[in-house]
Short mmCIF file of C-alpha atoms in Angstrom, two decimals:
data_model
loop_
_atom_site.label_atom_id
_atom_site.label_comp_id
_atom_site.label_asym_id
_atom_site.label_seq_id
_atom_site.Cartn_x
_atom_site.Cartn_y
_atom_site.Cartn_z
CA MET P 1121 29.89 15.84 -72.17
CA GLN P 1122 30.69 14.77 -68.67
CA ALA P 1123 32.05 11.42 -69.98
CA LEU P 1124 34.27 13.22 -72.42
CA PHE P 1125 35.57 15.44 -69.66
CA LEU P 1126 36.33 12.42 -67.49
CA LYS P 1127 38.11 10.69 -70.34
CA ALA P 1128 40.34 13.68 -70.93
CA ILE P 1129 41.21 13.79 -67.23
CA PHE P 1130 42.07 10.10 -67.20
CA VAL P 1131 44.51 10.37 -70.07
CA THR P 1132 46.78 12.16 -67.61
CA PHE P 1133 45.66 10.09 -64.63
CA VAL P 1134 46.94 6.84 -66.11
CA ALA P 1135 50.49 8.05 -66.38
CA ILE P 1136 50.79 9.24 -62.81
CA SER P 1137 48.46 7.17 -60.67
CA SER P 1138 50.48 4.18 -59.72
CA ALA P 1139 48.02 2.96 -57.17
CA ALA P 1140 45.37 2.82 -59.84
CA ILE P 1141 47.30 0.40 -62.11
CA GLY P 1142 49.46 -1.54 -59.72
CA PHE P 1143 52.91 -0.86 -61.24
CA GLY P 1144 54.44 -0.36 -57.83
CA GLY P 1145 55.51 2.76 -56.01
CA ILE P 1146 56.93 5.74 -57.85
CA THR P 1147 59.65 8.05 -56.57
CA SER P 1148 59.33 11.19 -58.73
CA ASN P 1149 62.53 12.24 -60.49
CA PHE P 1150 61.42 15.86 -60.50
CA VAL P 1151 64.09 18.18 -59.16
CA ARG P 1152 62.83 21.38 -57.55
CA THR P 1153 64.73 24.53 -58.25
CA GLU P 1154 64.98 25.84 -54.74
CA TRP P 1155 63.60 29.22 -54.03
CA PRO P 1156 65.05 30.85 -50.96
CA SER P 1157 63.42 29.29 -47.91
CA VAL P 1158 63.38 32.53 -45.99
CA ASP P 1159 60.39 34.35 -44.49
CA ILE P 1160 58.86 37.18 -46.51
CA PRO P 1161 60.26 40.56 -45.30
CA LEU P 1162 58.06 42.45 -42.91
CA ASP P 1163 57.56 45.32 -45.33
CA HIS P 1164 56.07 43.08 -48.09
CA LYS P 1165 52.58 43.79 -49.28
CA ALA P 1166 51.52 40.29 -48.21
CA PHE P 1167 51.70 41.64 -44.58
CA ALA P 1168 50.02 44.95 -45.23
CA ILE P 1169 48.12 46.46 -42.27
CA PRO P 1170 44.61 47.53 -43.24
CA GLU P 1171 44.02 51.29 -43.31
CA GLY P 1172 42.12 53.05 -40.51
CA HIS P 1173 42.52 53.40 -36.73
CA ASN P 1174 42.21 49.99 -35.03
CA ALA P 1175 40.94 48.39 -38.26
CA PRO P 1176 40.25 44.66 -37.91
CA GLN P 1177 43.00 42.40 -39.30
CA GLN P 1178 43.97 38.71 -39.42
CA VAL P 1179 40.40 37.87 -40.24
CA HIS P 1180 39.65 34.13 -40.45
CA ILE P 1181 36.63 31.89 -40.30
CA THR P 1182 36.05 28.23 -39.52
CA GLN P 1183 33.03 26.01 -39.16
CA GLY P 1184 31.14 26.83 -35.99
CA ASP P 1185 28.91 23.84 -35.40
CA TYR P 1186 28.63 20.14 -36.16
CA ASP P 1187 26.62 20.30 -39.38
CA GLY P 1188 27.73 23.38 -41.27
CA ARG P 1189 25.07 25.95 -40.39
CA ALA P 1190 27.41 28.16 -38.36
CA VAL P 1191 30.79 29.84 -38.63
CA ILE P 1192 33.15 31.25 -36.08
CA ILE P 1193 34.51 34.58 -37.34
CA SER P 1194 37.75 35.71 -35.73
CA TRP P 1195 39.82 38.94 -36.00
CA VAL P 1196 42.32 41.11 -34.19
CA THR P 1197 42.08 44.79 -33.32
CA PRO P 1198 45.64 46.00 -32.60
CA ASP P 1199 45.11 49.05 -30.37
CA GLU P 1200 41.95 48.66 -28.32
CA PRO P 1201 39.08 46.15 -28.16
CA GLY P 1202 36.76 48.29 -30.31
CA ALA P 1203 33.50 46.95 -31.70
CA ASN P 1204 32.84 43.31 -30.94
CA LYS P 1205 29.85 42.60 -33.19
CA VAL P 1206 29.52 40.98 -36.57
CA TYR P 1207 26.85 42.33 -38.82
CA TYR P 1208 25.72 39.95 -41.58
CA GLY P 1209 23.05 39.26 -44.17
CA THR P 1210 22.48 37.75 -47.64
CA SER P 1211 22.62 41.08 -49.48
CA ASN P 1212 25.80 43.08 -50.09
CA LYS P 1213 25.93 46.19 -47.95
CA TYR P 1214 22.69 45.28 -46.15
CA TYR P 1215 23.13 43.46 -42.86
CA GLY P 1216 19.89 42.48 -41.22
CA HIS P 1217 21.47 40.42 -38.48
CA SER P 1218 24.19 40.82 -35.85
CA ALA P 1219 26.01 38.59 -33.36
CA GLU P 1220 28.13 39.48 -30.32
CA GLY P 1221 31.52 37.98 -29.92
CA THR P 1222 34.06 37.53 -27.20
CA VAL P 1223 37.45 39.31 -26.88
CA THR P 1224 40.66 38.24 -25.27
CA ASN P 1225 44.35 38.84 -25.38
CA TYR P 1226 47.58 37.32 -24.08
CA THR P 1227 51.26 37.98 -23.47
CA PHE P 1228 54.21 35.97 -24.69
CA HIS P 1229 57.46 36.94 -23.04
CA GLY P 1230 57.50 40.74 -23.65
CA TYR P 1231 54.99 40.62 -26.53
CA LYS P 1232 51.37 41.66 -25.87
CA SER P 1233 48.89 40.53 -28.48
CA GLY P 1234 46.20 42.70 -29.95
CA TYR P 1235 42.57 42.14 -28.97
CA ILE P 1236 41.46 38.82 -30.37
CA HIS P 1237 37.76 38.54 -31.21
CA HIS P 1238 35.79 35.25 -31.80
CA CYS P 1239 32.13 35.50 -32.80
CA LEU P 1240 29.84 32.56 -33.45
CA VAL P 1241 27.30 33.27 -36.27
CA ASP P 1242 24.73 30.45 -36.31
CA ASP P 1243 21.31 29.45 -37.68
CA LEU P 1244 22.50 30.10 -41.27
CA GLU P 1245 20.85 28.69 -44.31
CA TYR P 1246 22.68 26.08 -46.35
CA ASP P 1247 24.19 26.80 -49.68
CA THR P 1248 23.87 30.58 -49.23
CA LYS P 1249 26.28 33.44 -49.75
CA TYR P 1250 26.51 35.74 -46.71
CA TYR P 1251 28.09 39.13 -46.39
CA TYR P 1252 29.57 40.31 -43.16
CA LYS P 1253 31.05 43.51 -41.63
CA ILE P 1254 33.33 43.86 -38.69
CA GLY P 1255 34.80 46.97 -37.03
CA SER P 1256 33.22 50.45 -36.87
CA GLY P 1257 33.10 53.70 -38.74
CA ASP P 1258 35.74 54.27 -41.44
CA SER P 1259 37.78 51.41 -40.15
CA SER P 1260 35.13 48.74 -40.66
CA ARG P 1261 35.82 45.96 -43.17
CA GLU P 1262 33.47 43.81 -45.22
CA PHE P 1263 33.86 40.21 -46.46
CA TRP P 1264 31.67 37.28 -47.51
CA PHE P 1265 31.45 33.51 -47.24
CA GLN P 1266 29.41 30.66 -48.73
CA THR P 1267 27.64 28.05 -46.53
CA PRO P 1268 28.01 24.50 -47.63
CA PRO P 1269 25.18 22.46 -49.14
CA LYS P 1270 22.77 20.64 -46.86
CA ILE P 1271 24.19 17.40 -45.53
CA ASN P 1272 23.34 14.77 -48.10
CA PRO P 1273 25.16 11.58 -49.22
CA ASP P 1274 25.40 12.87 -52.79
CA ALA P 1275 26.29 16.46 -51.95
CA SER P 1276 29.35 17.50 -54.02
CA TYR P 1277 32.03 19.65 -52.41
CA LYS P 1278 35.65 20.56 -53.11
CA PHE P 1279 38.24 20.76 -50.31
CA GLY P 1280 41.81 22.05 -50.39
CA ILE P 1281 44.42 20.40 -48.20
CA ILE P 1282 47.42 22.42 -46.95
CA GLY P 1283 50.04 21.79 -44.36
CA ASP P 1284 53.15 23.28 -42.90
CA LEU P 1285 52.59 26.56 -44.63
CA GLY P 1286 54.76 29.15 -42.98
CA GLN P 1287 55.35 32.58 -44.54
CA THR P 1288 58.06 32.28 -47.19
CA PHE P 1289 57.82 33.08 -50.90
CA ASN P 1290 57.22 29.35 -51.33
CA SER P 1291 54.24 29.72 -48.96
CA LEU P 1292 53.01 32.64 -51.13
CA SER P 1293 53.16 30.46 -54.21
CA THR P 1294 51.23 27.66 -52.52
CA LEU P 1295 48.52 29.99 -51.26
CA ASP P 1296 48.16 31.72 -54.65
CA HIS P 1297 47.77 28.37 -56.41
CA TYR P 1298 45.25 27.18 -53.91
CA MET P 1299 43.14 30.27 -54.28
CA HIS P 1300 42.80 29.56 -58.00
CA SER P 1301 41.74 25.94 -57.43
CA GLY P 1302 38.00 26.51 -56.91
CA ALA P 1303 38.04 24.70 -53.61
CA GLN P 1304 35.49 25.82 -51.02
CA ALA P 1305 37.20 25.11 -47.67
CA VAL P 1306 40.66 24.13 -46.40
CA LEU P 1307 41.62 21.06 -44.35
CA PHE P 1308 44.70 22.34 -42.63
CA VAL P 1309 46.99 19.64 -41.20
CA GLY P 1310 49.08 21.71 -38.77
CA ASP P 1311 52.09 23.95 -38.57
CA LEU P 1312 50.71 27.38 -39.30
CA SER P 1313 53.04 30.36 -38.84
CA TYR P 1314 56.38 28.84 -37.78
CA ALA P 1315 56.63 31.75 -35.37
CA ASP P 1316 58.37 29.52 -32.89
CA ARG P 1317 61.55 29.71 -35.05
CA TYR P 1318 61.96 33.28 -33.84
CA LEU P 1319 62.98 34.55 -30.46
CA TYR P 1320 61.34 36.65 -27.79
CA ASN P 1321 58.92 39.33 -29.04
CA ASP P 1322 59.34 38.28 -32.67
CA VAL P 1323 57.35 35.04 -31.86
CA GLY P 1324 54.18 37.13 -31.41
CA LEU P 1325 55.03 39.42 -34.27
CA ARG P 1326 55.25 36.51 -36.74
CA TRP P 1327 51.91 35.21 -35.67
CA ASP P 1328 50.43 38.64 -36.60
CA THR P 1329 52.21 38.66 -40.02
CA TRP P 1330 50.96 35.13 -40.77
CA GLY P 1331 47.37 36.07 -39.83
CA ARG P 1332 47.47 38.98 -42.24
CA PHE P 1333 49.22 36.85 -44.95
CA VAL P 1334 46.47 34.14 -45.09
CA GLU P 1335 43.57 36.59 -44.59
CA GLN P 1336 43.12 36.78 -48.40
CA SER P 1337 41.68 33.26 -48.17
CA THR P 1338 40.75 32.66 -44.52
CA ALA P 1339 38.39 35.67 -44.39
CA TYR P 1340 36.25 34.20 -47.23
CA GLN P 1341 36.13 30.50 -46.63
CA PRO P 1342 36.50 28.22 -43.60
CA TRP P 1343 39.85 26.66 -42.76
CA LEU P 1344 39.43 23.65 -40.49
CA TRP P 1345 42.42 23.81 -38.09
CA SER P 1346 44.60 21.13 -36.66
CA ALA P 1347 47.72 21.82 -34.62
CA GLY P 1348 51.30 20.75 -35.35
CA ASN P 1349 54.58 20.69 -33.34
CA HIS P 1350 55.33 24.22 -34.30
CA GLU P 1351 52.22 25.36 -32.36
CA ILE P 1352 53.49 23.92 -29.13
CA GLU P 1353 55.83 26.79 -28.35
CA TYR P 1354 57.29 25.33 -25.16
CA MET P 1355 60.09 27.85 -24.60
CA PRO P 1356 61.26 27.73 -20.93
CA TYR P 1357 64.31 29.90 -21.72
CA MET P 1358 61.77 32.71 -22.37
CA GLY P 1359 59.64 31.84 -19.41
CA GLU P 1360 56.96 30.38 -21.70
CA VAL P 1361 55.90 26.85 -20.59
CA THR P 1362 52.17 26.71 -21.54
CA PRO P 1363 51.83 24.58 -24.66
CA PHE P 1364 49.81 25.92 -27.60
CA LYS P 1365 49.33 29.30 -25.91
CA SER P 1366 49.42 31.41 -29.06
CA TYR P 1367 47.46 28.89 -31.19
CA LEU P 1368 44.63 28.39 -28.67
CA HIS P 1369 44.13 32.12 -28.23
CA ARG P 1370 44.00 32.88 -31.90
CA TYR P 1371 42.41 29.89 -33.68
CA ALA P 1372 39.02 28.73 -32.39
CA THR P 1373 37.57 25.32 -33.26
CA PRO P 1374 34.00 24.04 -32.81
CA TYR P 1375 35.02 21.32 -30.41
CA LEU P 1376 32.08 21.55 -28.06
CA ALA P 1377 29.70 20.72 -30.95
CA SER P 1378 31.19 17.25 -31.16
CA LYS P 1379 31.36 16.85 -27.35
CA SER P 1380 35.09 17.07 -27.26
CA SER P 1381 36.80 18.18 -24.10
CA SER P 1382 39.53 20.01 -25.88
CA PRO P 1383 39.88 22.40 -28.90
CA MET P 1384 42.75 20.21 -30.06
CA TRP P 1385 40.53 17.37 -31.36
CA TYR P 1386 36.98 17.63 -32.73
CA ALA P 1387 34.72 16.60 -35.61
CA VAL P 1388 32.39 18.28 -38.04
CA ARG P 1389 30.06 17.20 -40.85
CA ARG P 1390 30.11 19.15 -44.11
CA ALA P 1391 28.23 18.32 -47.28
CA SER P 1392 28.71 14.60 -47.63
CA THR P 1393 31.78 14.31 -45.37
CA HIS P 1394 32.41 13.49 -41.74
CA ILE P 1395 35.75 15.04 -40.82
CA ILE P 1396 37.69 14.07 -37.69
CA VAL P 1397 40.57 16.23 -36.44
CA LEU P 1398 43.08 14.53 -34.10
CA SER P 1399 45.91 15.94 -32.08
CA SER P 1400 49.27 14.22 -32.53
CA TYR P 1401 50.71 16.12 -29.53
CA SER P 1402 48.00 15.50 -26.98
CA PRO P 1403 47.63 12.20 -25.02
CA PHE P 1404 45.93 9.57 -27.12
CA VAL P 1405 46.71 6.22 -25.49
CA LYS P 1406 44.02 4.05 -24.03
CA TYR P 1407 41.59 5.73 -21.54
CA THR P 1408 42.83 9.30 -22.32
CA PRO P 1409 40.23 11.88 -23.23
CA GLN P 1410 41.20 11.90 -26.80
CA TRP P 1411 41.05 8.12 -27.07
CA ARG P 1412 37.66 7.99 -25.42
CA TRP P 1413 36.32 10.84 -27.61
CA LEU P 1414 37.49 9.20 -30.85
CA ARG P 1415 35.92 5.82 -29.87
CA ASP P 1416 32.64 7.58 -29.32
CA GLU P 1417 32.83 9.78 -32.40
CA LEU P 1418 33.47 6.87 -34.75
CA GLU P 1419 30.32 5.20 -33.33
CA LYS P 1420 28.34 8.33 -34.37
CA VAL P 1421 29.47 8.24 -37.99
CA ASP P 1422 26.57 7.39 -40.32
CA ARG P 1423 27.85 6.55 -43.75
CA GLU P 1424 24.30 6.59 -45.13
CA ILE P 1425 24.19 10.33 -44.46
CA THR P 1426 27.88 11.32 -44.68
CA PRO P 1427 29.53 8.57 -46.75
CA TRP P 1428 32.97 10.19 -46.83
CA LEU P 1429 35.01 9.74 -43.65
CA ILE P 1430 38.21 11.77 -43.49
CA VAL P 1431 40.75 12.08 -40.67
CA LEU P 1432 43.29 14.91 -40.16
CA MET P 1433 46.41 14.68 -38.05
CA HIS P 1434 49.81 16.24 -38.11
CA VAL P 1435 52.28 13.36 -37.86
CA PRO P 1436 51.88 10.77 -40.68
CA ILE P 1437 51.26 7.20 -39.77
CA TYR P 1438 52.87 5.87 -42.99
CA ASN P 1439 55.90 7.82 -44.17
CA SER P 1440 59.04 6.71 -46.08
CA ASN P 1441 61.00 9.97 -45.79
CA GLU P 1442 64.15 10.07 -43.62
CA ALA P 1443 62.54 13.13 -41.98
CA HIS P 1444 60.32 12.13 -39.04
CA PHE P 1445 60.42 8.47 -40.04
CA MET P 1446 58.19 6.37 -37.71
CA GLU P 1447 57.23 9.26 -35.50
CA GLY P 1448 53.58 8.25 -36.14
CA GLU P 1449 54.07 4.68 -35.02
CA SER P 1450 52.72 5.22 -31.53
CA MET P 1451 49.42 6.69 -32.88
CA ARG P 1452 49.31 3.92 -35.53
CA SER P 1453 49.45 1.20 -32.87
CA VAL P 1454 46.62 2.81 -30.91
CA PHE P 1455 44.14 3.88 -33.72
CA GLU P 1456 44.95 2.06 -36.96
CA GLU P 1457 42.61 -0.88 -36.18
CA TRP P 1458 39.77 1.64 -35.59
CA PHE P 1459 40.53 3.31 -38.88
CA VAL P 1460 40.43 0.06 -40.77
CA HIS P 1461 37.33 -1.20 -38.97
CA SER P 1462 35.53 2.09 -39.68
CA LYS P 1463 36.67 2.08 -43.34
CA VAL P 1464 38.12 5.60 -43.19
CA ASP P 1465 38.52 6.83 -46.73
CA ILE P 1466 41.56 9.11 -46.41
CA ILE P 1467 43.92 10.25 -43.63
CA PHE P 1468 45.71 13.47 -44.38
CA ALA P 1469 48.83 14.48 -42.38
CA GLY P 1470 51.64 17.04 -42.61
CA HIS P 1471 54.90 17.31 -40.66
CA VAL P 1472 57.12 15.89 -43.37
CA HIS P 1473 58.07 18.63 -45.83
CA ALA P 1474 57.37 16.54 -48.94
CA TYR P 1475 54.52 14.85 -50.60
CA GLU P 1476 53.63 11.14 -50.31
CA ARG P 1477 50.60 8.89 -50.99
CA SER P 1478 50.25 5.33 -49.77
CA TYR P 1479 48.38 2.31 -51.07
CA ARG P 1480 45.59 0.90 -48.99
CA VAL P 1481 47.58 -1.08 -46.44
CA SER P 1482 47.39 -2.01 -42.83
CA ASN P 1483 49.63 -3.36 -40.14
CA ILE P 1484 46.91 -4.36 -37.67
CA ASN P 1485 47.92 -8.04 -37.57
CA TYR P 1486 51.34 -7.25 -36.19
CA ASP P 1487 52.22 -7.72 -32.52
CA VAL P 1488 55.43 -8.13 -30.67
CA SER P 1489 55.29 -11.95 -30.69
CA SER P 1490 53.53 -12.94 -33.94
CA GLY P 1491 51.52 -11.75 -36.93
CA ASP P 1492 52.47 -10.02 -40.16
CA ARG P 1493 55.83 -8.40 -39.92
CA TYR P 1494 55.09 -5.71 -42.56
CA PRO P 1495 52.10 -3.77 -43.78
CA VAL P 1496 49.92 -5.78 -46.11
CA PRO P 1497 47.34 -4.73 -48.71
CA ASP P 1498 43.96 -4.16 -47.07
CA LYS P 1499 40.93 -3.05 -49.02
CA SER P 1500 39.35 -1.68 -45.85
CA ALA P 1501 42.31 0.58 -45.00
CA PRO P 1502 42.54 4.34 -45.62
CA VAL P 1503 44.79 5.96 -48.20
CA TYR P 1504 47.41 7.87 -46.22
CA ILE P 1505 48.48 11.12 -47.79
CA THR P 1506 51.19 13.47 -46.48
CA VAL P 1507 50.86 17.09 -47.53
CA GLY P 1508 53.39 18.75 -45.35
CA ASP P 1509 54.74 20.74 -48.24
CA GLY P 1510 53.21 24.24 -47.92
CA GLY P 1511 56.52 26.09 -48.14
CA ASN P 1512 57.93 27.01 -44.72
CA GLN P 1513 61.46 28.20 -44.03
CA GLU P 1514 62.79 24.76 -42.92
CA GLY P 1515 62.86 23.79 -46.56
CA LEU P 1516 62.04 20.54 -48.21
CA ALA P 1517 62.63 16.99 -46.88
CA GLY P 1518 64.52 15.71 -49.83
CA ARG P 1519 65.80 12.32 -48.58
CA PHE P 1520 63.50 9.37 -49.07
CA ARG P 1521 64.32 5.92 -47.74
CA ASP P 1522 65.74 3.57 -50.38
CA PRO P 1523 64.30 1.24 -51.56
CA GLN P 1524 60.83 2.66 -51.67
CA PRO P 1525 58.69 0.52 -49.29
CA ASP P 1526 55.80 -1.46 -50.70
CA TYR P 1527 53.22 0.69 -48.87
CA SER P 1528 54.37 3.87 -50.71
CA ALA P 1529 52.57 4.63 -53.94
CA PHE P 1530 53.97 8.02 -54.99
CA ARG P 1531 56.42 10.45 -53.32
CA GLU P 1532 58.14 13.68 -54.30
CA ALA P 1533 60.01 16.38 -52.41
CA SER P 1534 58.32 19.49 -53.69
CA TYR P 1535 56.13 22.28 -52.44
CA GLY P 1536 52.45 22.27 -53.19
CA HIS P 1537 48.79 21.60 -52.02
CA SER P 1538 46.09 19.10 -52.69
CA THR P 1539 42.43 19.21 -53.62
CA LEU P 1540 39.75 16.63 -53.01
CA GLU P 1541 36.64 17.08 -55.11
CA ILE P 1542 33.83 14.89 -53.90
CA LYS P 1543 31.40 14.19 -56.71
CA ASN P 1544 28.82 11.95 -54.98
CA ARG P 1545 28.56 9.08 -52.52
CA THR P 1546 30.68 6.71 -54.58
CA HIS P 1547 33.62 8.65 -55.96
CA ALA P 1548 35.86 11.71 -55.70
CA PHE P 1549 38.69 13.29 -57.70
CA TYR P 1550 41.98 13.84 -55.91
CA HIS P 1551 44.89 16.09 -57.10
CA TRP P 1552 48.26 16.96 -55.66
CA ASN P 1553 49.44 20.12 -57.28
CA ARG P 1554 53.14 20.87 -57.37
CA ASN P 1555 54.51 24.39 -57.20
CA ASP P 1556 56.79 23.94 -60.21
CA ASN P 1557 59.14 26.93 -59.87
CA GLY P 1558 56.17 29.22 -59.43
CA LYS P 1559 53.80 27.32 -61.80
CA LYS P 1560 50.99 25.02 -60.67
CA VAL P 1561 51.27 21.45 -62.01
CA ALA P 1562 48.94 18.53 -61.19
CA ALA P 1563 51.60 15.84 -60.49
CA ASP P 1564 49.58 13.10 -58.78
CA SER P 1565 45.93 12.46 -59.43
CA PHE P 1566 43.40 9.65 -59.14
CA ILE P 1567 39.76 8.78 -58.53
CA ILE P 1568 39.04 7.45 -55.11
CA HIS P 1569 36.17 5.11 -54.46
CA ASN P 1570 34.21 5.59 -51.26
CA GLN P 1571 35.04 2.86 -48.80
CA TYR P 1572 31.51 2.36 -47.58
CA TRP P 1573 29.50 2.61 -50.78
CA ALA P 1574 32.01 1.05 -53.06
CA SER P 1575 32.19 -2.05 -51.00
CA ASN P 1576 28.37 -2.34 -51.09
CA LEU P 1577 27.89 -1.80 -54.77
CA SER P 1578 28.81 -3.96 -57.72
CA ARG P 1579 31.21 -2.73 -60.41
CA ARG P 1580 28.27 -2.51 -62.77
CA GLN P 1581 26.51 -0.10 -60.41
CA LEU P 1582 29.71 1.90 -59.98
CA LYS P 1583 29.86 2.41 -63.72
CA LYS P 1584 26.51 4.15 -63.51
CA HIS P 1585 28.31 6.71 -61.35
CA HIS P 1586 30.68 7.50 -64.27
CA LEU P 1587 33.62 5.15 -63.38
CA VAL P 1588 35.84 5.27 -66.50
CA THR P 1589 38.26 2.63 -67.58
CA ILE P 1590 41.10 2.94 -70.12
CA GLU P 1591 42.49 0.00 -72.00
CA GLY P 1592 40.97 -2.35 -69.42
CA GLN P 1593 42.78 -0.75 -66.49
CA THR P 1594 40.95 1.34 -63.90
CA ALA P 1595 42.58 4.63 -63.02
CA SER P 1596 41.23 4.69 -59.53
CA ILE P 1597 41.67 3.28 -56.04
#
């Protein structure tokens, strides 16, 4: 039955997975009917304020430790600090445990935030559904989340990948499609609210609306955050010169668990994956804290335990769009050799408001005096995927460079999101899902072989893990 299911999938995979078959790069000819790239009106139901005095809102959770047995639950109370405890348990309406959080707030120009709560809930059991309650009295609210399976090289898990989301009707379509995908956690590649496109007090206001907008997902499953350029919010004309002020107050990360010195870069392990989050807008050259931390973190990766190695960043290293072309070159020159040496499986990025996937290529032999002038095929290199197409008000990046460079496998200027479904230690299913005028369409899909295990197993052994071929050509990379 499973083999038949895989065959059915690959009938469509063959037509759209250029990297699998080697026909060269594809620039999609799909033309997106543009929905208005304007933010959802403030009175829209997507931004509804929960009923009750001082009711918790903007609820979101993220992983709270290194190995997936903790969550950080965050929320905002608008009028006063209120209750600061999380009550939780494994039975609905019965909460046998509690945890105490912290509360903070901040000002941005004339805006004063609500009271922002962060609460670590730890010592959880793997693969267990937990119910939790926040707030007090008639204003309390209840939610639930599922912990991941125990860390294991063959643990299956499904991630969603979203970037540059914003809060337009296109964003609403992306979020709705994602929530029907069956994914269990989001890898978010930066640019959350786009509040910095507003002025003065409306900056803070649009952080609040975005928090309420995404709560329908973020309150029930972890989103692993990375920061983009729209989180910087360096606005000296408003007297605001502290970078990432709103983001750092509102969105906690488990950076201390991976011995990071900053919430901007960190790592977690989840199911069979080791996920590294980097900051494109923090110092990363040699000897900086982020450089030293990544060097040490890569040494800690154990592919026997977590075979899948995934990196998140905001600015793509390989990009053939006119928008932000070569902005990732400085980070590529510093870290690409490490990525290849460590056999990173996939690097996800955002920033460019279009979709693009690369072949496995590297440019590590280039230097200013000799070496390869262009990226070359490299079996040890990651696949680079840009998913900066969540739907924000800046619109699509519709101009790709012509001709399509050799490193680019598939590209399309549309809104959408991706999913990565890890099946076991050797392979995973990847989909990029286009928002086709309000409909969800799987437009780019392939099977990805694990860099560590695939290189250490013969093709005959891989076939035992359900590798399927069609007409002698393998729809996978």
